[in-house]
Coordinates of C-alpha atoms and ligand atoms in Angstrom, one line a residue:
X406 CA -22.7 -9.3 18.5
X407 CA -21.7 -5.7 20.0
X408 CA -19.0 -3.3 19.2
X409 CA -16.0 -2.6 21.5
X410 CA -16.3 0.9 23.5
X411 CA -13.9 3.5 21.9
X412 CA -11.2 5.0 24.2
X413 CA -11.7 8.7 25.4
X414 CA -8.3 9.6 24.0
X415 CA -10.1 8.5 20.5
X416 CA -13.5 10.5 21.2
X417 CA -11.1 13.1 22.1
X418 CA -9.0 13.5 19.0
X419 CA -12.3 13.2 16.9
X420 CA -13.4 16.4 18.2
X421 CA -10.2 18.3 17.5
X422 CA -9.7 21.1 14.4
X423 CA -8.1 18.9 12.0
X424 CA -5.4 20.2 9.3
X425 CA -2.3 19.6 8.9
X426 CA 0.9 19.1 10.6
X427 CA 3.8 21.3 9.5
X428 CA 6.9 21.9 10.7
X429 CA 6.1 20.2 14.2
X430 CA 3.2 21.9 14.6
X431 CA -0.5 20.5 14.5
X432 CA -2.3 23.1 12.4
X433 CA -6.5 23.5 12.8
X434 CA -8.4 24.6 9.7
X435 CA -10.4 27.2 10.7
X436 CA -11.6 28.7 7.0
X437 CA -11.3 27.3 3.5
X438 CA -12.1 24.0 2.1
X439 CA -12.8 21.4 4.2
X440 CA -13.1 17.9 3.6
X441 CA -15.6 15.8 5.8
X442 CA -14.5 12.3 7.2
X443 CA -17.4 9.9 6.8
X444 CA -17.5 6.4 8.9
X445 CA -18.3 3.5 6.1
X446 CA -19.9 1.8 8.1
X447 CA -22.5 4.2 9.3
X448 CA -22.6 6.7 6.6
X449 CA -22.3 9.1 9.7
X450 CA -19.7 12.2 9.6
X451 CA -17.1 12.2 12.7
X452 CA -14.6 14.6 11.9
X453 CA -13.9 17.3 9.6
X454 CA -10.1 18.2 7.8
X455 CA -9.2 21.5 6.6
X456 CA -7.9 21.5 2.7
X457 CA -4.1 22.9 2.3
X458 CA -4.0 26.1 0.5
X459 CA -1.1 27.0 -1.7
X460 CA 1.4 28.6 1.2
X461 CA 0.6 25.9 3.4
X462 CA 1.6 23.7 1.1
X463 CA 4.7 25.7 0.5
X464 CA 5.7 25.9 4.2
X465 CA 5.4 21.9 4.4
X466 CA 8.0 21.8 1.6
X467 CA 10.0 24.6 3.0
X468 CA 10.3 22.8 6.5
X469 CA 10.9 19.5 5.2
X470 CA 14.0 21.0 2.9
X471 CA 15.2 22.7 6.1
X472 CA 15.2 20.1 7.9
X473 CA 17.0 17.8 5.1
X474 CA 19.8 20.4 4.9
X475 CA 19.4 21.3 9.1
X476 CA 18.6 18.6 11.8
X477 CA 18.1 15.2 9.7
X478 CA 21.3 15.8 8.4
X479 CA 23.0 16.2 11.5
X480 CA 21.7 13.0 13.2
X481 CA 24.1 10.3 13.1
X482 CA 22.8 7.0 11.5
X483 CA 22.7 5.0 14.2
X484 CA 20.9 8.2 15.6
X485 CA 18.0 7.6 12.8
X486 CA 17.9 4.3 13.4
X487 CA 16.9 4.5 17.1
X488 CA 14.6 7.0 16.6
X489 CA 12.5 5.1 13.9
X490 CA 12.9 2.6 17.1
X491 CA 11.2 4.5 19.6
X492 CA 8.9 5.6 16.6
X493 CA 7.8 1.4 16.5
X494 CA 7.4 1.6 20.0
X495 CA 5.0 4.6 20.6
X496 CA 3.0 3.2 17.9
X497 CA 2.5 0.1 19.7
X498 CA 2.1 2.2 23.1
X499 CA -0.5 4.1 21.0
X500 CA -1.8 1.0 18.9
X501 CA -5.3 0.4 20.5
X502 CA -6.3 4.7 19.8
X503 CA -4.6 4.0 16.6
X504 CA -6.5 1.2 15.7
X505 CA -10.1 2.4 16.6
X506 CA -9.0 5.5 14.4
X507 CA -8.3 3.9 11.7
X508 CA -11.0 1.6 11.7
X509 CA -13.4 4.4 11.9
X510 CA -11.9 6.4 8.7
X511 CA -12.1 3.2 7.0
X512 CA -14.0 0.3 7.6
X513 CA -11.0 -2.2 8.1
X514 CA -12.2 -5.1 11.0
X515 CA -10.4 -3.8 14.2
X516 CA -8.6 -6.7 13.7
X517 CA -6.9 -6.0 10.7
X518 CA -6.3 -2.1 12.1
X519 CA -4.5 -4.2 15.0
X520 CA -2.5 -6.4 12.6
X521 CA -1.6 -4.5 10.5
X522 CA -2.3 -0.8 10.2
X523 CA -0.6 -0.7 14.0
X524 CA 1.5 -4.4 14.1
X525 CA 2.9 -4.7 10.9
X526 CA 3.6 -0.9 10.8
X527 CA 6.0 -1.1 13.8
X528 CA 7.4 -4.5 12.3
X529 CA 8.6 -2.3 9.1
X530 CA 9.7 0.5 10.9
X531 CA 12.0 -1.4 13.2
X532 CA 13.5 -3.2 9.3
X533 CA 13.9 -0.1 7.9
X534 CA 15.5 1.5 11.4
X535 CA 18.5 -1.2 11.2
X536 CA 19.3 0.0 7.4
X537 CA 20.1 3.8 8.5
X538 CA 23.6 2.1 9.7
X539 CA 24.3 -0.2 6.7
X540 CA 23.5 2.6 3.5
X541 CA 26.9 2.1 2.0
X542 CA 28.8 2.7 -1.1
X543 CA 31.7 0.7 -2.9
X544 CA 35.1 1.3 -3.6
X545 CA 36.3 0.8 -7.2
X546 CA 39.8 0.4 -8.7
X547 CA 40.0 2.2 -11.2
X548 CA 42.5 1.2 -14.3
X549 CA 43.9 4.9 -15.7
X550 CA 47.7 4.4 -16.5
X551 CA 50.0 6.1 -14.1
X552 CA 51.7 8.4 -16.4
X553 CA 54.1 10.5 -13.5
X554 CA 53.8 7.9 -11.0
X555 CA 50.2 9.3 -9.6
X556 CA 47.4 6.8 -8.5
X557 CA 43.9 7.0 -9.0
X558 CA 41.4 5.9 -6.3
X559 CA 37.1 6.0 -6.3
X560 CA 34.5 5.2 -4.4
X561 CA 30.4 6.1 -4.1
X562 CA 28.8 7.2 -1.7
X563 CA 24.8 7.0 -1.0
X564 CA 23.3 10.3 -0.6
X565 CA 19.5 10.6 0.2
X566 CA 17.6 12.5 -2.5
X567 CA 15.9 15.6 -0.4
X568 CA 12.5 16.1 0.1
X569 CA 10.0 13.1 -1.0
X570 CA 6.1 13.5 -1.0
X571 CA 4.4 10.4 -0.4
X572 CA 0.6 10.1 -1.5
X573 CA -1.2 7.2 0.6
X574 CA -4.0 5.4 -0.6
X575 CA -6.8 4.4 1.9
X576 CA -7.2 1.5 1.9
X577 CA -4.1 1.2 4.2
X578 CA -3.3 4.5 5.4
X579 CA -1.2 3.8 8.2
X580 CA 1.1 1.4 7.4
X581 CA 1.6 2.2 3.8
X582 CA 2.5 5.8 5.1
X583 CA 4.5 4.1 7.7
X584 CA 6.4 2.4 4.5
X585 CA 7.0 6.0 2.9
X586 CA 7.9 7.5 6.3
X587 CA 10.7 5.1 7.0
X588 CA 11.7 4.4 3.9
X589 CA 12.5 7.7 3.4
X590 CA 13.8 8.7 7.1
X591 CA 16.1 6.1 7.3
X592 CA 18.1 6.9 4.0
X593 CA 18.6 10.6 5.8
X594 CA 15.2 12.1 3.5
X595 CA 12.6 14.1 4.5
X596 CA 8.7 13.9 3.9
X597 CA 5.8 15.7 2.7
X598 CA 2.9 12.7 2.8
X599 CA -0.3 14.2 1.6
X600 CA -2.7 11.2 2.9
X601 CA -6.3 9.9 1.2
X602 CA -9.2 12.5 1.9
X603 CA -11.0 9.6 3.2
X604 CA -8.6 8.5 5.8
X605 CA -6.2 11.0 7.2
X606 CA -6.5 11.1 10.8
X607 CA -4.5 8.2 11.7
X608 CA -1.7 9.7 10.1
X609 CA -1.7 13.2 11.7
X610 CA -1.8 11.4 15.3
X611 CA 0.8 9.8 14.1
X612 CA 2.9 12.8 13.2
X613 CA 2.5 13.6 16.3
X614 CA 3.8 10.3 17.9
X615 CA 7.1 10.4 15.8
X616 CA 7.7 14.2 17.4
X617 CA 7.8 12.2 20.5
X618 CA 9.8 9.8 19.6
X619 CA 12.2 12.2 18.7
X620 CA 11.9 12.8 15.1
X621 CA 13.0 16.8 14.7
X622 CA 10.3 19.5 13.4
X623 CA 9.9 19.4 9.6
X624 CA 11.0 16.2 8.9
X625 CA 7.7 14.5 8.8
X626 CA 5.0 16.6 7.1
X627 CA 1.3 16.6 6.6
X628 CA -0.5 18.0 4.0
X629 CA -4.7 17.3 3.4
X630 CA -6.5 18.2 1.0
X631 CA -8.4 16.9 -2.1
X632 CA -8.5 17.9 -6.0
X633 CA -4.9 19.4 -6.5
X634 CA -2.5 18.8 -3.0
X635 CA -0.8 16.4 -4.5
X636 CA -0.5 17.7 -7.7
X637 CA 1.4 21.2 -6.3
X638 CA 3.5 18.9 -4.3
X639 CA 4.6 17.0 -7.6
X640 CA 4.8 20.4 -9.2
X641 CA 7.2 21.9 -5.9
X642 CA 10.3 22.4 -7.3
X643 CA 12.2 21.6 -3.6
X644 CA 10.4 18.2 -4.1
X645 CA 13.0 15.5 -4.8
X646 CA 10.8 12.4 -5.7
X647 CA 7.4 11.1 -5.4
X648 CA 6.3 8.2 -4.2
X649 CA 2.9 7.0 -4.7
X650 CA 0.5 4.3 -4.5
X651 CA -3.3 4.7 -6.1
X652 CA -4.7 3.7 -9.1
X653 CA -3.5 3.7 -12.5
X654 CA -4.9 6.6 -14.4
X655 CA -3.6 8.9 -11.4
X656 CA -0.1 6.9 -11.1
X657 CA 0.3 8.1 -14.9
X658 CA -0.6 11.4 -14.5
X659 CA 1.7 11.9 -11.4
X660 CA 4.7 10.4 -13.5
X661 CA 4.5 12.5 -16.6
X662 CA 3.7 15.2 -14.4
X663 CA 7.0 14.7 -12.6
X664 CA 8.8 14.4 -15.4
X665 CA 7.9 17.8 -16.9
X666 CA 7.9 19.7 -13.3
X667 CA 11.8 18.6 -12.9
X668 CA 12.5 15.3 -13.9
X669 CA 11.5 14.4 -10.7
X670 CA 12.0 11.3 -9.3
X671 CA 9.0 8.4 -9.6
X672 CA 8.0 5.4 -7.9
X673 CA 4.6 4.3 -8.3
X674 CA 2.5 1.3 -6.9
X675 CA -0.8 1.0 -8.9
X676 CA -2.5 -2.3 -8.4
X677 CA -3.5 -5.3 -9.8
X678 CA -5.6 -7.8 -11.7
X679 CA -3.7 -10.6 -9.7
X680 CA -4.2 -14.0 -11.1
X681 CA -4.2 -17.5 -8.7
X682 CA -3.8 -20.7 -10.6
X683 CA -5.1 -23.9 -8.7
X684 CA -2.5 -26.7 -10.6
X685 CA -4.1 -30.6 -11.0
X686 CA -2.8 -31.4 -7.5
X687 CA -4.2 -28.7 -5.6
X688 CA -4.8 -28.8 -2.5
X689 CA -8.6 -28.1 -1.6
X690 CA -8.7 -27.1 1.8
X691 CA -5.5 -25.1 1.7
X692 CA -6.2 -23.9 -1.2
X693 CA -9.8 -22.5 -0.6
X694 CA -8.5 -21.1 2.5
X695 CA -5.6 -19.5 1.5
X696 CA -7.6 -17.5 -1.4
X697 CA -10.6 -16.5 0.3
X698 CA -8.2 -15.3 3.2
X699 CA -6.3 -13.0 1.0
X700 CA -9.3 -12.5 -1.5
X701 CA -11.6 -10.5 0.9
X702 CA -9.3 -9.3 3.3
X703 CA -10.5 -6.2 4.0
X704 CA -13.0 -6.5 1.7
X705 CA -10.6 -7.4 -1.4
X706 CA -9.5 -3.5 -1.2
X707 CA -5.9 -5.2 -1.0
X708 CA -3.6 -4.2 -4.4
X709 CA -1.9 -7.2 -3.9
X710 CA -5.2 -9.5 -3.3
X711 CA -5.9 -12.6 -5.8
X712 CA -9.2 -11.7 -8.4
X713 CA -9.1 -14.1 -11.1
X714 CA -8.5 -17.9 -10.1
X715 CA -7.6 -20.8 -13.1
X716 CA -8.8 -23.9 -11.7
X717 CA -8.7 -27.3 -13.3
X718 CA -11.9 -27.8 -15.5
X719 CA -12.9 -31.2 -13.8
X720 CA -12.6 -28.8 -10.2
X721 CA -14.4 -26.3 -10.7
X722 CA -17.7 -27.1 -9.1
X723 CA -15.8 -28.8 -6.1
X724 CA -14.4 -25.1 -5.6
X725 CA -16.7 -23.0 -6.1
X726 CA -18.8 -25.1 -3.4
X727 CA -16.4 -24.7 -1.0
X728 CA -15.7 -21.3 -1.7
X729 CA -19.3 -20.0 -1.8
X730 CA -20.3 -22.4 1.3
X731 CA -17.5 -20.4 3.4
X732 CA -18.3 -17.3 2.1
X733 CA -22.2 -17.6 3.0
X734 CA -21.6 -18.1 6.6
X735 CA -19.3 -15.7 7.3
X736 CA -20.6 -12.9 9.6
X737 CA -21.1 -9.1 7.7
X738 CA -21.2 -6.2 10.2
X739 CA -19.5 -3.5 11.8
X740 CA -15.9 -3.9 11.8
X741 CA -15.7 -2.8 15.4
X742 CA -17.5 -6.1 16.7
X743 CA -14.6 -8.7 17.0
X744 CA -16.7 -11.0 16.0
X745 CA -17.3 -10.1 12.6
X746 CA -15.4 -10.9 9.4
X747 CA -16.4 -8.6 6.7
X748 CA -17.1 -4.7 7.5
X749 CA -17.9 -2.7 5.1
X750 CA -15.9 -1.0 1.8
X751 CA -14.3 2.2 2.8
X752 CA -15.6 5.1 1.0
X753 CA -18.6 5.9 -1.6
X754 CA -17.2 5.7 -4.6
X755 CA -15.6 2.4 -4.0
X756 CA -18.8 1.4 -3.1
X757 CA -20.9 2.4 -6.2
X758 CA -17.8 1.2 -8.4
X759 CA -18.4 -2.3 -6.5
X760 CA -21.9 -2.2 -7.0
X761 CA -20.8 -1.1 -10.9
X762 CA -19.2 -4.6 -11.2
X763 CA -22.0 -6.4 -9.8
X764 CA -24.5 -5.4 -12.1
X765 CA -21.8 -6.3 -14.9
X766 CA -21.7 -9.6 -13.2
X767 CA -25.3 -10.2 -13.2
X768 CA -25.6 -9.1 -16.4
X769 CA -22.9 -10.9 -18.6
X770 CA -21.0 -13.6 -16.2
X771 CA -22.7 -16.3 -13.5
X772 CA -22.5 -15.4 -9.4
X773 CA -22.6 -18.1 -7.7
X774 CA -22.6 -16.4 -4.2
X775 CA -23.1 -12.3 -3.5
X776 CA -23.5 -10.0 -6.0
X777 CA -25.4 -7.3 -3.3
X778 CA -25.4 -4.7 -1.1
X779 CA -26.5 -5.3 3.0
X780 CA -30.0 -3.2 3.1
X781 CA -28.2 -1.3 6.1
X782 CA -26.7 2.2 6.4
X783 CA -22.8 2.1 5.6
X784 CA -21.0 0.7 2.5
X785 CA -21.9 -3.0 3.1
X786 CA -21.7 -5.4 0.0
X787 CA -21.8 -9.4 0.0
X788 CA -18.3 -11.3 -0.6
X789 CA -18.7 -12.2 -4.2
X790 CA -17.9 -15.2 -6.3
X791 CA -18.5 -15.4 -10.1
X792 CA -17.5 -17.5 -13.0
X793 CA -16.2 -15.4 -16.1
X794 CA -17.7 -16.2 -19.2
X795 CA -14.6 -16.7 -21.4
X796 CA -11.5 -15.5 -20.8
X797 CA -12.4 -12.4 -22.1
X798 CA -14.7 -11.5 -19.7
X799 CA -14.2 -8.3 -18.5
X800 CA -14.2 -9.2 -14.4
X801 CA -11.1 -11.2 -15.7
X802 CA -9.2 -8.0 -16.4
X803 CA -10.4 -4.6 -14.7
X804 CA -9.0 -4.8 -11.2
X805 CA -12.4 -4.4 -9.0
X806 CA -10.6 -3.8 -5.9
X807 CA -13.6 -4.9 -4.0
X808 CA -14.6 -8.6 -2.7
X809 CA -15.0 -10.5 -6.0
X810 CA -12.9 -13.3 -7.2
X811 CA -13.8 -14.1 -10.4
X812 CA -12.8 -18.0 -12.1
X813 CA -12.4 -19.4 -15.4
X814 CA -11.7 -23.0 -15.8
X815 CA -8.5 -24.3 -18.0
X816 CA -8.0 -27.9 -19.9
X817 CA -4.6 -28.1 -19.7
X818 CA -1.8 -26.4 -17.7
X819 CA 0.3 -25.1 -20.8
X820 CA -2.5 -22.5 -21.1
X821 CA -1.5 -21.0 -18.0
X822 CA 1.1 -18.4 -18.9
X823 CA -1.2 -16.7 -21.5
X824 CA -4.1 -17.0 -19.4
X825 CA -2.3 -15.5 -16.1
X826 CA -0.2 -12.9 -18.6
X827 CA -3.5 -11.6 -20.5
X828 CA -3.6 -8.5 -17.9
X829 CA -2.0 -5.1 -18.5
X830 CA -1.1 -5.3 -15.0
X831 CA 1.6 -7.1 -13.2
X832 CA 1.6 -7.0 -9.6
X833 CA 1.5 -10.5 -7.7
X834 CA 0.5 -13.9 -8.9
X835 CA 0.0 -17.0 -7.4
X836 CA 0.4 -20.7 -8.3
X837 CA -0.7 -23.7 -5.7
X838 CA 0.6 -26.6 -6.1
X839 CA 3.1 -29.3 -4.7
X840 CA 4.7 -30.6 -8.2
X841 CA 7.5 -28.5 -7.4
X842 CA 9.0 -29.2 -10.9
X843 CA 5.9 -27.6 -12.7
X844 CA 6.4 -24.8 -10.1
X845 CA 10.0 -24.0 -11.0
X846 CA 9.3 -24.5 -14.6
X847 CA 6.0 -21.3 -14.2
X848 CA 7.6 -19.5 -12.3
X849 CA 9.8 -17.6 -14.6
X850 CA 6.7 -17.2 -17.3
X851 CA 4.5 -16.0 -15.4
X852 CA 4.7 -11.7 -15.6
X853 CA 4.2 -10.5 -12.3
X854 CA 6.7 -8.2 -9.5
X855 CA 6.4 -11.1 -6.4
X856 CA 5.2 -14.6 -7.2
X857 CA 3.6 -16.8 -4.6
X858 CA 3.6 -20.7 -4.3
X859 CA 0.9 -21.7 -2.1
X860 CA 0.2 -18.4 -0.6
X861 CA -1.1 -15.2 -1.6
X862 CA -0.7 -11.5 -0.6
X863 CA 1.6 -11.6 2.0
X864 CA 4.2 -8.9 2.4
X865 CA 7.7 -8.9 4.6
X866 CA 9.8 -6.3 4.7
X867 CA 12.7 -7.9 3.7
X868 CA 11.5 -9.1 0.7
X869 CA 11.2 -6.6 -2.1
X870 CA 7.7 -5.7 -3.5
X871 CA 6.7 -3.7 -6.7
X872 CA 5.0 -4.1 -9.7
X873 CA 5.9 -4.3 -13.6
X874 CA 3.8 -3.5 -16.7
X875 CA 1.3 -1.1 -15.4
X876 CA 1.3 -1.9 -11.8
X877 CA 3.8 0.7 -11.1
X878 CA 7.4 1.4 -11.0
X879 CA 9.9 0.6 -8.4
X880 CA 10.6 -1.4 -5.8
X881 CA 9.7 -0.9 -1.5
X882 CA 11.6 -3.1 1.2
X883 CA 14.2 -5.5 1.5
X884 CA 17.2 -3.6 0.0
X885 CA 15.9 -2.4 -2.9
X886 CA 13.8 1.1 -1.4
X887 CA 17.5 2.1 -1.1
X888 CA 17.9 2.7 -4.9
X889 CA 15.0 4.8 -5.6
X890 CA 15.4 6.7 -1.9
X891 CA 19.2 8.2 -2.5
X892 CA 21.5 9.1 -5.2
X893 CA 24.6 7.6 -6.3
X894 CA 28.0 10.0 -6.3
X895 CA 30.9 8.8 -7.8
X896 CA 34.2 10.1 -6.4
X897 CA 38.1 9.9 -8.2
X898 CA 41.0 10.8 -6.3
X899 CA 43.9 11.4 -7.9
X900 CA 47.2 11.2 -5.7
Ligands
NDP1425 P1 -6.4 7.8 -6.9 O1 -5.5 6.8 -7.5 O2 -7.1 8.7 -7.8 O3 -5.5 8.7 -5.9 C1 -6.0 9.8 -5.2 C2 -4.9 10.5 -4.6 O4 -4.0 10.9 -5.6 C3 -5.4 11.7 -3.8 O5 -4.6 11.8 -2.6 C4 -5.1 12.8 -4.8 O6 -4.8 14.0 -4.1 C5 -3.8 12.3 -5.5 N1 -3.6 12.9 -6.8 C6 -4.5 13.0 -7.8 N2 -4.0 13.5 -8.9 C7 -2.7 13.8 -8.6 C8 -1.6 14.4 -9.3 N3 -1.7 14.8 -10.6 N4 -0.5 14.5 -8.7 C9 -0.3 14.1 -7.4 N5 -1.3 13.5 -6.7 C10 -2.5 13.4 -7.3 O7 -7.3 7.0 -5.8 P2 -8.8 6.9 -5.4 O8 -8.9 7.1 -4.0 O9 -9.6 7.8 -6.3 O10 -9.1 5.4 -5.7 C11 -9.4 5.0 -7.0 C12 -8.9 3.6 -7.3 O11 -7.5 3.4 -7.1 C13 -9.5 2.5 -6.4 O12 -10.8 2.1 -6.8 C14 -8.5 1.4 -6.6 O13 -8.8 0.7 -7.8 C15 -7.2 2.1 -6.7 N6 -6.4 2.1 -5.5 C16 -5.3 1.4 -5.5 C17 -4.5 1.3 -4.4 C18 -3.3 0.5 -4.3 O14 -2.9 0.1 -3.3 N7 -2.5 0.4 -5.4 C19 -5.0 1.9 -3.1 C20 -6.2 2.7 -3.2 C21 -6.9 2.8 -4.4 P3 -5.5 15.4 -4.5 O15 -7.0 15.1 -4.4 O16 -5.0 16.4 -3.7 O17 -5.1 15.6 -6.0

């Protein structure tokens, strides 16, 4: 096993004064708050970021509305379109620095930074670029009587809502912000993100890739910081909406809080407790692989990911061996050897929250495989399977956000849609199966925003994704970002 070598340009941007980027410029933090950026997978420091203050937050905001009001709104669409184009195609250019960055920050296999923080994030980009040309309204006829022998005609037009501030989680920096960036370029927005403390890097030498790609000064914004960025961006009254993904108890406070500041926009992806049911006529193999694919990916800090799993009681033990003889071979190290599977989680105090869940495990469920941290420096913990204790069990319903999939066995499939629906959260679900007429029949019971059949966690950009109850508010992709991203103006001409 070795690790890959990292590129010069990567040492090179390590060692730079990191800040923000406002207005087009790359700004150092030479005094204040800082915030240090710690590799998970050594424990070791590489780079510190300066904390906003108050005006620099301010000037982000100031140069975004400019820039809404200025430049973005002079581009054409087609004009947006081609530069979120070239944006796709630096990042790909770019996607190997990208990568090892991102992989640093946060622990993800260099794989997955390949895959997705860099591949997928050029996929949605170039989606999102070919709606900048097809944001339409409708025309209406209207029915008013023609008293003097006027007419009456109306139509709506889609007009982007201003300034958006995007908070990113960590756990995929780069191509959730990539989601919020062209999300809201495309419908003719501008952006203030304010990324994780743990991981913002990435997305400042990315800020600096879409100036290249032709994106004007102050329409992309970056703002770091941690204890209250985000919340004086929620407060700025030139803020239009919010869009954020995190946990619940933030994703609350953020809405009420935008509510009072102005009735600010909202959308909000928090998560889930994501239930999998294995139906009588499962398929093992595909079954076992799909799960533990989408289960530990990146060490189960996916919101989507699969953490309970309903399986057949006569099945259980078949699955569990599976699962736990897959799981025990699978190679743990650093996520910069290619050959390694699981690196480790991506910041402390998702690591001591894991190790939380564990000891509830031990202490009140049964682990059949895991359950403990790698006696190594770095966030390292064992994938982890455990059988709930009733279906109250408590690792059925707190989202761990960590590698443990948690089962409970069920006698008959009628049970299903209470057991699945016994979650405050409503995010994904999945049911795997080929008795397509049991499929059909669950899939409108069962309370979740995207339902899968025989796969798990996947996302495309065309299909929309979002989640009900309290997984969030709002829908991203497909054509449904284009709600929540510009206004509606009705116009009535009389003639
Ligand atoms: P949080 O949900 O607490 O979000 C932290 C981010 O929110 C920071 O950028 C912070 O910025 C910002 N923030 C906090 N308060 C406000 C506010 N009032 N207004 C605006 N922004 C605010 O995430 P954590 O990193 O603490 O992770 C905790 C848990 O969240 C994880 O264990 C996991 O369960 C879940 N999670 C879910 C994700 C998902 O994809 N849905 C992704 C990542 C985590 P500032 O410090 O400047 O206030």
């Amino acid at each position: 096993m070795s690790e890959i070598s990292l590129l010069p340009e990567v040492r090179a941007f390590l060692a730079r004064d990191h800040g923000h980027f406002i207005d087009g410029q790359y700004i150092g933090g030479t005094s204040g708050l800082t915030t240090p950026i710690v590799n998970p997978a050594t424990g070791e420091t590489i780079a510190i970021v300066a904390a906003a203050d108050a005006a620099q937050i301010d000037a982000a905001v100031n140069a975004a509305r400019r820039a809404f009001t200025g430049s973005w709104a002079a581009t054409l669409p087609y004009q947006r379109g081609a530069i979120l184009n070239r944006f796709a195609d630096l990042i790909e250019a770019h996607g190997e620095e990208l990568a090892q960055l991102e992989t640093l920050c946060s622990g993800k296999s260099i794989h997955l930074s390949r895959m997705f923080e860099v591949g997928q994030s050029a996929i949605f980009l170039r989606y999102y670029a070919g709606w900048a040309t097809k944001i339409n309204g409708e025309t209406m006829s209207p029915s008013f009587p023609s008293l003097m022998g006027e007419q009456y005609a109306a139509f709506t037009r889609r007009e982007p809502v201003g300034v958006v501030a995007g908070i990113v989680p960590w756990n995929f920096s780069v191509m959730i912000g990539v989601w919020k960036i062209a999300a809201a370029l495309t419908t003719g927005c501008t952006l203030v993100l304010k990324p994780s403390e743990f991981t913002p890097l990435t997305l400042l030498r990315l800020a600096e890739l879409a100036i290249e790609a032709g994106v004007p000064a102050g329409v992309l914004n970056i703002v770091n910081g941690q204890g209250n960025v985000g919340s004086q961006l929620v407060d700025h009254p030139r803020v239009a909406k919010v869009t954020f993904t995190g946990s619940v108890p933030t994703g609350l406070k953020v809405g009420q809080q935008a509510m009072a500041a102005n009735l600010t926009r909202v959308t909000l992806e928090l998560g889930g407790k994501n239930a999998a049911a294995l139906l009588p006529d499962f398929d093992l193999q595909g079954a076992v692989a799909g799960l533990i694919q989408t289960g530990y990916v990146h060490q189960g800090q996916v919101c989507a990911a699969p953490e309970r799993v309903y399986v057949p009681r006569a099945r259980l033990d078949e699955v569990l061996e599976t699962f736990s003889g897959v799981l025990r071979g699978a190679p743990i190290g650093s996520p910069l050897d290619e050959s390694v599977q699981f690196g480790p989680l991506a910041n402390k105090p998702q690591f001591d929250k894991v190790l939380g869940f564990f000891e509830k495990a031990w202490a009140e469920s049964r682990i059949v495989c895991g359950g403990k941290a790698l006696d190594r420096p770095g966030y390292f913990v064992e994938p982890t399977v455990v059988v709930a204790n009733g279906a109250a069990d408590s690792l059925l319903h707190e989202e761990t956000f960590g590698p443990i999939i948690c089962f409970l066995p069920y006698d008959d499939v009628d049970e299903l849609p209470a057991l699945m629906n016994d979650s405050p959260f409503g995010l994904t679900a999945s049911i795997w199966t080929n008795d397509l007429s049991r499929a059909m029949r669950l899939i409108p019971q069962i309370e979740a925003g995207t339902l899968y059949v025989n796969m798990h966690t996947f996302l495309d950009p065309s299909v929309p994704f979002g989640g009900i109850k309290a997984s969030g508010i709002g829908r991203e992709f497909g054509s449904a970002f284009i709600d929540d991203y510009t206004e509606l103006k009705s116009v009535m001409i009389r003639y």
